[in-house]
Tab-separated table of C-alpha atoms and ligand atoms in Angstrom:
chain	number	residue	atom	x	y	z
B	1	MET	CA	3.271	-19.577	-15.847
B	2	HIS	CA	5.239	-17.257	-18.158
B	3	LEU	CA	8.243	-15.683	-16.504
B	4	LEU	CA	9.169	-12.348	-17.943
B	5	HIS	CA	12.516	-10.858	-17.304
B	6	THR	CA	12.803	-7.703	-19.094
B	7	PRO	CA	10.564	-5.025	-20.286
B	8	ASP	CA	10.878	-6.271	-23.946
B	9	ASP	CA	9.625	-9.823	-22.724
B	10	PHE	CA	6.805	-8.088	-21.188
B	11	ILE	CA	5.766	-5.923	-24.250
B	12	ALA	CA	6.036	-9.019	-26.403
B	13	TYR	CA	3.924	-11.051	-24.008
B	14	ARG	CA	1.318	-8.176	-23.808
B	15	LYS	CA	1.013	-8.094	-27.616
B	16	SER	CA	-0.030	-11.779	-27.527
B	17	LEU	CA	-2.949	-11.059	-25.114
B	18	SER	CA	-6.480	-9.852	-25.659
B	19	GLY	CA	-9.405	-9.621	-23.177
B	20	THR	CA	-9.286	-8.259	-19.726
B	21	ILE	CA	-6.025	-8.075	-17.810
B	22	GLY	CA	-5.587	-7.919	-13.948
B	23	LEU	CA	-2.297	-6.434	-12.747
B	24	VAL	CA	-0.842	-7.100	-9.092
B	25	PRO	CA	2.269	-5.309	-8.627
B	26	THR	CA	4.276	-6.569	-5.595
B	27	MET	CA	7.757	-6.553	-4.294
B	28	GLY	CA	7.563	-10.239	-3.577
B	29	ALA	CA	7.991	-11.974	0.031
B	30	LEU	CA	4.277	-12.919	-0.845
B	31	HIS	CA	1.956	-13.491	2.041
B	32	ALA	CA	-1.782	-14.073	2.128
B	33	GLY	CA	-2.532	-10.468	1.557
B	34	HIS	CA	-0.876	-10.533	-1.696
B	35	LEU	CA	-2.522	-13.848	-2.624
B	36	SER	CA	-5.815	-12.080	-1.761
B	37	LEU	CA	-5.203	-9.338	-4.473
B	38	VAL	CA	-4.313	-12.160	-7.018
B	39	ASN	CA	-7.678	-14.070	-6.047
B	40	HIS	CA	-9.614	-10.919	-6.716
B	41	ALA	CA	-7.659	-10.336	-9.922
B	42	ARG	CA	-8.108	-14.079	-10.950
B	43	ALA	CA	-11.971	-13.720	-10.362
B	44	ASP	CA	-12.436	-10.481	-12.383
B	45	ASN	CA	-10.096	-10.962	-15.315
B	46	GLN	CA	-9.185	-13.296	-18.305
B	47	HIS	CA	-5.530	-12.841	-17.679
B	48	VAL	CA	-3.632	-12.127	-14.410
B	49	ILE	CA	-0.138	-10.662	-14.433
B	50	THR	CA	2.076	-10.303	-11.281
B	51	THR	CA	5.083	-8.274	-10.920
B	52	ILE	CA	7.819	-8.856	-8.387
B	53	PHE	CA	10.436	-6.150	-8.234
B	54	VAL	CA	11.980	-4.674	-5.019
B	55	ASN	CA	11.980	-1.079	-6.300
B	56	PRO	CA	15.217	0.748	-5.283
B	57	ALA	CA	13.547	4.138	-6.143
B	58	GLN	CA	11.013	3.857	-3.437
B	59	PHE	CA	13.555	3.361	-0.590
B	60	GLY	CA	15.383	6.333	1.012
B	61	GLN	CA	18.923	6.267	2.300
B	62	GLY	CA	19.285	4.055	5.321
B	63	GLU	CA	16.004	2.415	4.641
B	64	ASP	CA	15.774	-1.412	4.174
B	65	PHE	CA	16.455	-1.925	0.412
B	66	THR	CA	19.051	-4.377	0.886
B	67	ALA	CA	17.529	-6.284	3.801
B	68	TYR	CA	14.104	-6.321	2.217
B	69	PRO	CA	13.089	-10.032	2.345
B	70	ARG	CA	13.541	-11.895	-1.032
B	71	THR	CA	11.841	-15.297	-1.361
B	72	LEU	CA	11.617	-15.653	-5.122
B	73	ASP	CA	11.268	-19.397	-5.301
B	74	ALA	CA	8.485	-19.612	-2.711
B	75	ASP	CA	6.707	-16.595	-4.369
B	76	LEU	CA	6.645	-18.322	-7.837
B	77	GLN	CA	5.187	-21.551	-6.211
B	78	LYS	CA	2.460	-19.529	-4.718
B	79	LEU	CA	1.643	-17.628	-7.756
B	80	ALA	CA	1.611	-20.615	-9.880
B	81	HIS	CA	-0.821	-22.333	-7.373
B	82	ALA	CA	-2.892	-19.116	-7.400
B	83	GLY	CA	-3.352	-19.327	-11.182
B	84	VAL	CA	-1.291	-16.424	-12.274
B	85	ASP	CA	-0.726	-16.229	-16.058
B	86	ALA	CA	2.579	-14.407	-15.896
B	87	VAL	CA	5.297	-12.899	-13.404
B	88	PHE	CA	7.529	-10.022	-14.439
B	89	LEU	CA	10.837	-10.200	-12.596
B	90	PRO	CA	13.109	-7.435	-13.885
B	91	THR	CA	16.242	-6.246	-12.376
B	92	PRO	CA	17.015	-2.592	-11.220
B	93	ASP	CA	19.204	-2.351	-14.321
B	94	ASN	CA	16.303	-3.500	-16.545
B	95	MET	CA	14.036	-0.914	-15.096
B	96	TYR	CA	16.504	2.107	-14.462
B	97	PRO	CA	19.250	1.594	-17.067
B	98	ARG	CA	22.215	3.763	-17.237
B	99	GLY	CA	21.089	7.397	-18.380
B	100	TYR	CA	17.549	6.956	-16.778
B	101	GLN	CA	16.013	10.480	-16.046
B	102	THR	CA	12.214	10.300	-15.854
B	103	TYR	CA	10.195	10.471	-12.681
B	104	ILE	CA	6.632	11.072	-11.773
B	105	THR	CA	5.656	13.240	-8.849
B	106	VAL	CA	2.199	13.520	-7.472
B	107	GLU	CA	2.086	16.761	-5.387
B	108	ASP	CA	-0.208	17.676	-2.256
B	109	ILE	CA	-1.221	14.295	-1.210
B	110	THR	CA	2.228	12.950	-0.982
B	111	ARG	CA	3.366	15.505	1.655
B	112	GLY	CA	1.692	14.312	4.788
B	113	LEU	CA	1.783	10.850	6.584
B	114	GLU	CA	4.217	8.478	4.968
B	115	GLY	CA	5.324	11.046	2.584
B	116	ALA	CA	6.471	13.431	5.582
B	117	MET	CA	8.573	10.388	6.972
B	118	ARG	CA	9.726	9.095	3.694
B	119	PRO	CA	10.026	12.280	1.387
B	120	THR	CA	11.480	10.344	-1.745
B	121	HIS	CA	9.263	7.426	-1.374
B	122	PHE	CA	6.125	8.170	-3.342
B	123	ARG	CA	8.159	9.483	-6.233
B	124	GLY	CA	9.653	6.092	-6.620
B	125	VAL	CA	6.230	4.479	-6.247
B	126	THR	CA	4.569	6.430	-8.913
B	127	THR	CA	7.219	6.112	-11.200
B	128	VAL	CA	7.521	2.408	-11.062
B	129	VAL	CA	3.926	1.762	-11.050
B	130	ALA	CA	3.482	4.066	-14.232
B	131	LYS	CA	5.983	2.019	-15.914
B	132	LEU	CA	4.298	-1.223	-14.855
B	133	PHE	CA	0.956	0.271	-16.211
B	134	ASN	CA	2.597	1.208	-19.409
B	135	LEU	CA	3.921	-2.416	-19.943
B	136	ALA	CA	0.870	-4.188	-18.724
B	137	GLN	CA	-1.821	-1.999	-20.066
B	138	PRO	CA	-4.321	-3.601	-17.381
B	139	THR	CA	-7.912	-3.341	-17.207
B	140	THR	CA	-7.788	-3.206	-13.412
B	141	ALA	CA	-4.769	-3.003	-11.070
B	142	TYR	CA	-5.128	-4.409	-7.506
B	143	PHE	CA	-3.590	-2.720	-4.335
B	144	GLY	CA	-3.984	-3.309	-0.684
B	145	GLN	CA	-5.765	-1.209	1.865
B	146	LYS	CA	-2.768	-1.499	4.232
B	147	ASP	CA	-0.833	1.042	2.048
B	148	ALA	CA	-3.819	3.602	1.962
B	149	GLN	CA	-1.842	6.814	1.049
B	150	GLN	CA	-0.282	4.657	-1.910
B	151	VAL	CA	-3.559	3.866	-3.301
B	152	CYS	CA	-4.697	7.559	-2.982
B	153	VAL	CA	-1.466	8.711	-4.731
B	154	ILE	CA	-1.664	6.142	-7.482
B	155	ARG	CA	-5.262	7.002	-8.140
B	156	ARG	CA	-4.497	10.624	-8.408
B	157	MET	CA	-1.844	9.758	-10.858
B	158	VAL	CA	-4.227	7.652	-12.800
B	159	ARG	CA	-6.644	10.337	-12.984
B	160	ASP	CA	-4.399	13.250	-13.698
B	161	LEU	CA	-2.397	11.431	-16.593
B	162	HIS	CA	-5.599	9.929	-18.025
B	163	MET	CA	-4.291	6.445	-17.720
B	164	PRO	CA	-7.199	4.033	-18.962
B	165	LEU	CA	-7.578	1.593	-16.128
B	166	SER	CA	-9.465	0.853	-12.893
B	167	ILE	CA	-7.927	0.672	-9.383
B	168	ALA	CA	-9.607	-2.062	-7.009
B	169	VAL	CA	-8.602	-1.648	-3.389
B	170	ILE	CA	-8.691	-4.818	-1.336
B	171	PRO	CA	-9.080	-5.107	2.449
B	172	THR	CA	-6.050	-5.605	4.694
B	173	SER	CA	-5.504	-9.368	5.417
B	174	ARG	CA	-4.838	-9.961	9.092
B	175	GLU	CA	-3.225	-12.560	11.239
B	176	SER	CA	-5.591	-14.323	13.721
B	177	ASP	CA	-4.772	-11.835	16.424
B	178	GLY	CA	-5.370	-8.845	14.186
B	179	LEU	CA	-1.957	-7.789	13.042
B	180	ALA	CA	-2.105	-6.465	9.453
B	181	MET	CA	-0.071	-9.063	7.141
B	182	SER	CA	3.260	-7.210	6.039
B	183	SER	CA	6.277	-8.649	4.352
B	184	ARG	CA	8.174	-6.605	6.953
B	185	ASN	CA	6.612	-8.499	9.925
B	186	VAL	CA	9.469	-11.015	9.799
B	187	TYR	CA	11.811	-8.392	11.258
B	188	LEU	CA	9.974	-8.569	14.431
B	189	SER	CA	11.264	-10.426	17.481
B	190	ASP	CA	8.780	-12.762	19.288
B	191	GLU	CA	8.149	-10.154	21.992
B	192	GLN	CA	7.700	-7.470	19.387
B	193	ARG	CA	5.440	-9.616	17.382
B	194	THR	CA	3.184	-10.078	20.312
B	195	GLY	CA	3.132	-6.522	21.252
B	196	ALA	CA	2.432	-5.521	17.577
B	197	VAL	CA	-1.248	-6.386	17.958
B	198	CYS	CA	-1.582	-2.944	19.606
B	199	LEU	CA	-1.948	-1.284	16.207
B	200	SER	CA	-5.199	-3.169	15.193
B	201	ARG	CA	-6.502	-2.944	18.809
B	202	GLY	CA	-6.089	0.775	18.789
B	203	ILE	CA	-7.856	0.795	15.398
B	204	LEU	CA	-10.750	-1.258	16.672
B	205	ARG	CA	-11.230	0.878	19.878
B	206	ALA	CA	-11.388	4.163	17.728
B	207	SER	CA	-13.610	2.419	15.229
B	208	SER	CA	-16.024	1.301	18.030
B	209	LEU	CA	-16.107	4.844	19.422
B	210	TYR	CA	-16.825	6.324	15.849
B	211	ASP	CA	-19.523	4.047	15.117
B	212	ALA	CA	-21.178	4.750	18.571
B	213	GLY	CA	-21.133	8.488	17.745
B	214	GLU	CA	-17.937	9.931	18.877
B	215	ARG	CA	-16.686	12.671	16.477
B	216	ASN	CA	-14.129	14.455	18.663
B	217	PRO	CA	-10.791	13.946	16.730
B	218	SER	CA	-8.573	13.942	19.835
B	219	ALA	CA	-10.886	11.393	21.536
B	220	LEU	CA	-10.646	8.996	18.546
B	221	LEU	CA	-6.723	9.490	18.185
B	222	ASN	CA	-6.199	9.168	22.072
B	223	ALA	CA	-7.961	5.898	22.021
B	224	VAL	CA	-5.346	4.683	19.705
B	225	ALA	CA	-2.620	6.247	21.382
B	226	ASP	CA	-3.491	4.507	24.652
B	227	GLU	CA	-3.258	1.016	23.214
B	228	ILE	CA	0.180	1.876	21.545
B	229	GLN	CA	1.419	3.255	24.851
B	230	LYS	CA	0.500	-0.049	26.700
B	231	GLU	CA	3.450	-1.771	24.736
B	232	SER	CA	7.049	-0.855	26.086
B	233	GLN	CA	8.627	-1.385	22.768
B	234	ALA	CA	6.110	0.386	20.524
B	235	SER	CA	6.610	4.006	19.463
B	236	ALA	CA	4.245	5.767	17.202
B	237	ASP	CA	5.679	7.839	14.487
B	238	TYR	CA	2.133	9.180	14.020
B	239	ILE	CA	-1.669	8.546	14.537
B	240	ALA	CA	-3.571	10.583	12.164
B	241	LEU	CA	-7.197	11.331	10.964
B	242	ASN	CA	-7.707	12.522	7.412
B	243	VAL	CA	-10.718	12.964	4.989
B	244	ALA	CA	-10.632	9.575	3.075
B	245	ARG	CA	-11.287	10.834	-0.327
B	246	THR	CA	-8.825	13.704	-0.337
B	247	LEU	CA	-6.374	12.945	2.465
B	248	ALA	CA	-7.143	16.562	3.836
B	249	PRO	CA	-5.772	16.382	7.315
B	250	ILE	CA	-7.978	16.686	10.202
B	251	ALA	CA	-5.654	15.929	13.441
B	252	VAL	CA	-2.636	14.069	14.057
B	253	ILE	CA	-0.575	12.855	16.935
B	254	PRO	CA	1.961	14.263	17.480
B	255	SER	CA	0.770	17.513	15.884
B	256	ALA	CA	2.970	17.942	12.692
B	257	ASP	CA	3.589	20.717	10.048
B	258	TRP	CA	1.852	18.998	7.465
B	259	GLY	CA	-1.347	20.507	8.754
B	260	MET	CA	-4.513	20.377	10.969
B	261	GLY	CA	-8.083	20.859	9.627
B	262	ASP	CA	-11.622	20.510	10.848
B	263	MET	CA	-13.773	17.436	11.254
B	264	PRO	CA	-16.132	17.620	8.221
B	265	HIS	CA	-19.658	18.670	9.224
B	266	THR	CA	-21.080	15.639	7.330
B	267	ASP	CA	-20.481	12.075	7.858
B	268	GLU	CA	-17.728	12.215	5.085
B	269	PRO	CA	-15.702	8.915	5.456
B	270	LEU	CA	-12.480	9.316	7.357
B	271	LEU	CA	-9.139	7.580	7.190
B	272	LEU	CA	-7.610	6.750	10.588
B	273	SER	CA	-3.985	5.689	9.927
B	274	LEU	CA	-0.820	5.018	12.152
B	275	THR	CA	2.707	4.099	11.971
B	276	VAL	CA	4.396	2.528	14.775
B	277	ARG	CA	8.222	1.602	15.299
B	278	PHE	CA	9.153	-1.652	16.985
B	279	GLY	CA	13.057	-0.990	17.093
B	280	LYS	CA	14.128	-0.488	13.428
B	281	THR	CA	10.678	-1.976	12.108
B	282	ARG	CA	7.937	0.423	11.031
B	283	LEU	CA	4.495	-1.153	10.911
B	284	LEU	CA	1.459	0.547	9.325
B	285	ASP	CA	-2.171	-0.040	9.733
B	286	ASN	CA	-5.330	1.947	8.955
B	287	ALA	CA	-9.059	1.682	8.585
B	288	LEU	CA	-11.793	3.842	7.239
B	289	LEU	CA	-14.525	5.209	9.629
B	290	PRO	CA	-17.233	4.183	9.610
B	291	HIS	CA	-16.178	0.545	9.990
B	292	HIS	CA	-18.653	-0.930	7.460
B	293	LEU	CA	-16.691	0.889	4.686
B	294	ASN	CA	-13.696	-1.551	5.149
B	295	THR	CA	-14.798	-3.843	2.159
B	296	ARG	CA	-13.535	-3.834	-1.511
B	297	ASP	CA	-16.514	-1.921	-2.583
B	298	GLY	CA	-16.429	0.633	0.189
B	299	LEU	CA	-12.623	1.041	-0.004
B	300	THR	CA	-12.565	1.368	-3.836
B	301	ALA	CA	-15.498	3.813	-3.708
B	302	VAL	CA	-13.931	6.026	-0.986
B	303	LEU	CA	-10.061	6.009	-0.855
B	304	GLY	CA	-8.490	8.454	-2.934
B	305	ALA	CA	-11.700	9.248	-4.800
B	306	GLY	CA	-11.614	13.053	-4.158
A	1	LIG	O1	3.056	-1.860	-2.531
A	1	LIG	C1	4.019	-2.340	-2.983
A	1	LIG	O2	4.552	-3.545	-2.805
A	1	LIG	C2	4.938	-1.378	-3.806
A	1	LIG	O3	4.809	-0.023	-3.332
A	1	LIG	C3	4.670	-1.436	-5.331
A	1	LIG	C4	3.138	-0.930	-5.464
A	1	LIG	C5	4.676	-2.835	-5.779
A	1	LIG	C6	5.469	-0.477	-6.062
A	1	LIG	O4	6.780	-0.981	-5.941
């Protein structure tokens, strides 16, 4: 497995390759969810490149950039075992050298949901991802469903800037009790970890209601809210229903100034998403409604396709 430390290393390595390239951008602290992205990339492509970079530009002031888990040796072992061909491991100075001043901003769809909570986050994500796309020139880049808005924003950027690559969206990997895998789950105390299953429970309840014909946004959101309220340490930042292709808002708890809209008249797929705090740790989860769309094909066809 090649270790590429600088953008120049990456450019030289990329020039040596021909054939299809799968790119899996990560911030490290790899878990089974990341390895699922790698496995999809491995199955689809002649070459697989992973990047590990805790990107300072996507963390706001007071967020967990310094505390973010860094487990490089274990990550490299997992990637070698998964058959990755090369790993790009830049430093912040490599990526944002003195004098750096170019950023990419995607507009409307970054304003709600995570964008409302973390106003500079997506600008950092799109900037670093565009840089990684330029370096890797991948055939397909692989992203996880768990960061659904990130997928929509990246797809918008890819279309708007005519970037010649495909995006594959891979279903969220879950622990045996349903908790969505996340590098940040290590921050949870034992008690919080037990309670954190309320996110996936809430989603399951709302999905079942939707699949049984419930179309009242409040009924769907309240089903999730009920599960969150059962956990004394859990506090929801938002529980939201959006049109999955465009992220057009339908309803959110608590009501927020990033907008409320109408339930579509057709059975247009919806994105149900939520962020819940356990102490300082924010956990995200989401699902497409109807439930059967939460597969690679369903997610890739729908999320951010508007
Ligand atoms: O999803 C992540 O881990 C990050 O946002 C990404 C896409 C690697 C960009 O830093």
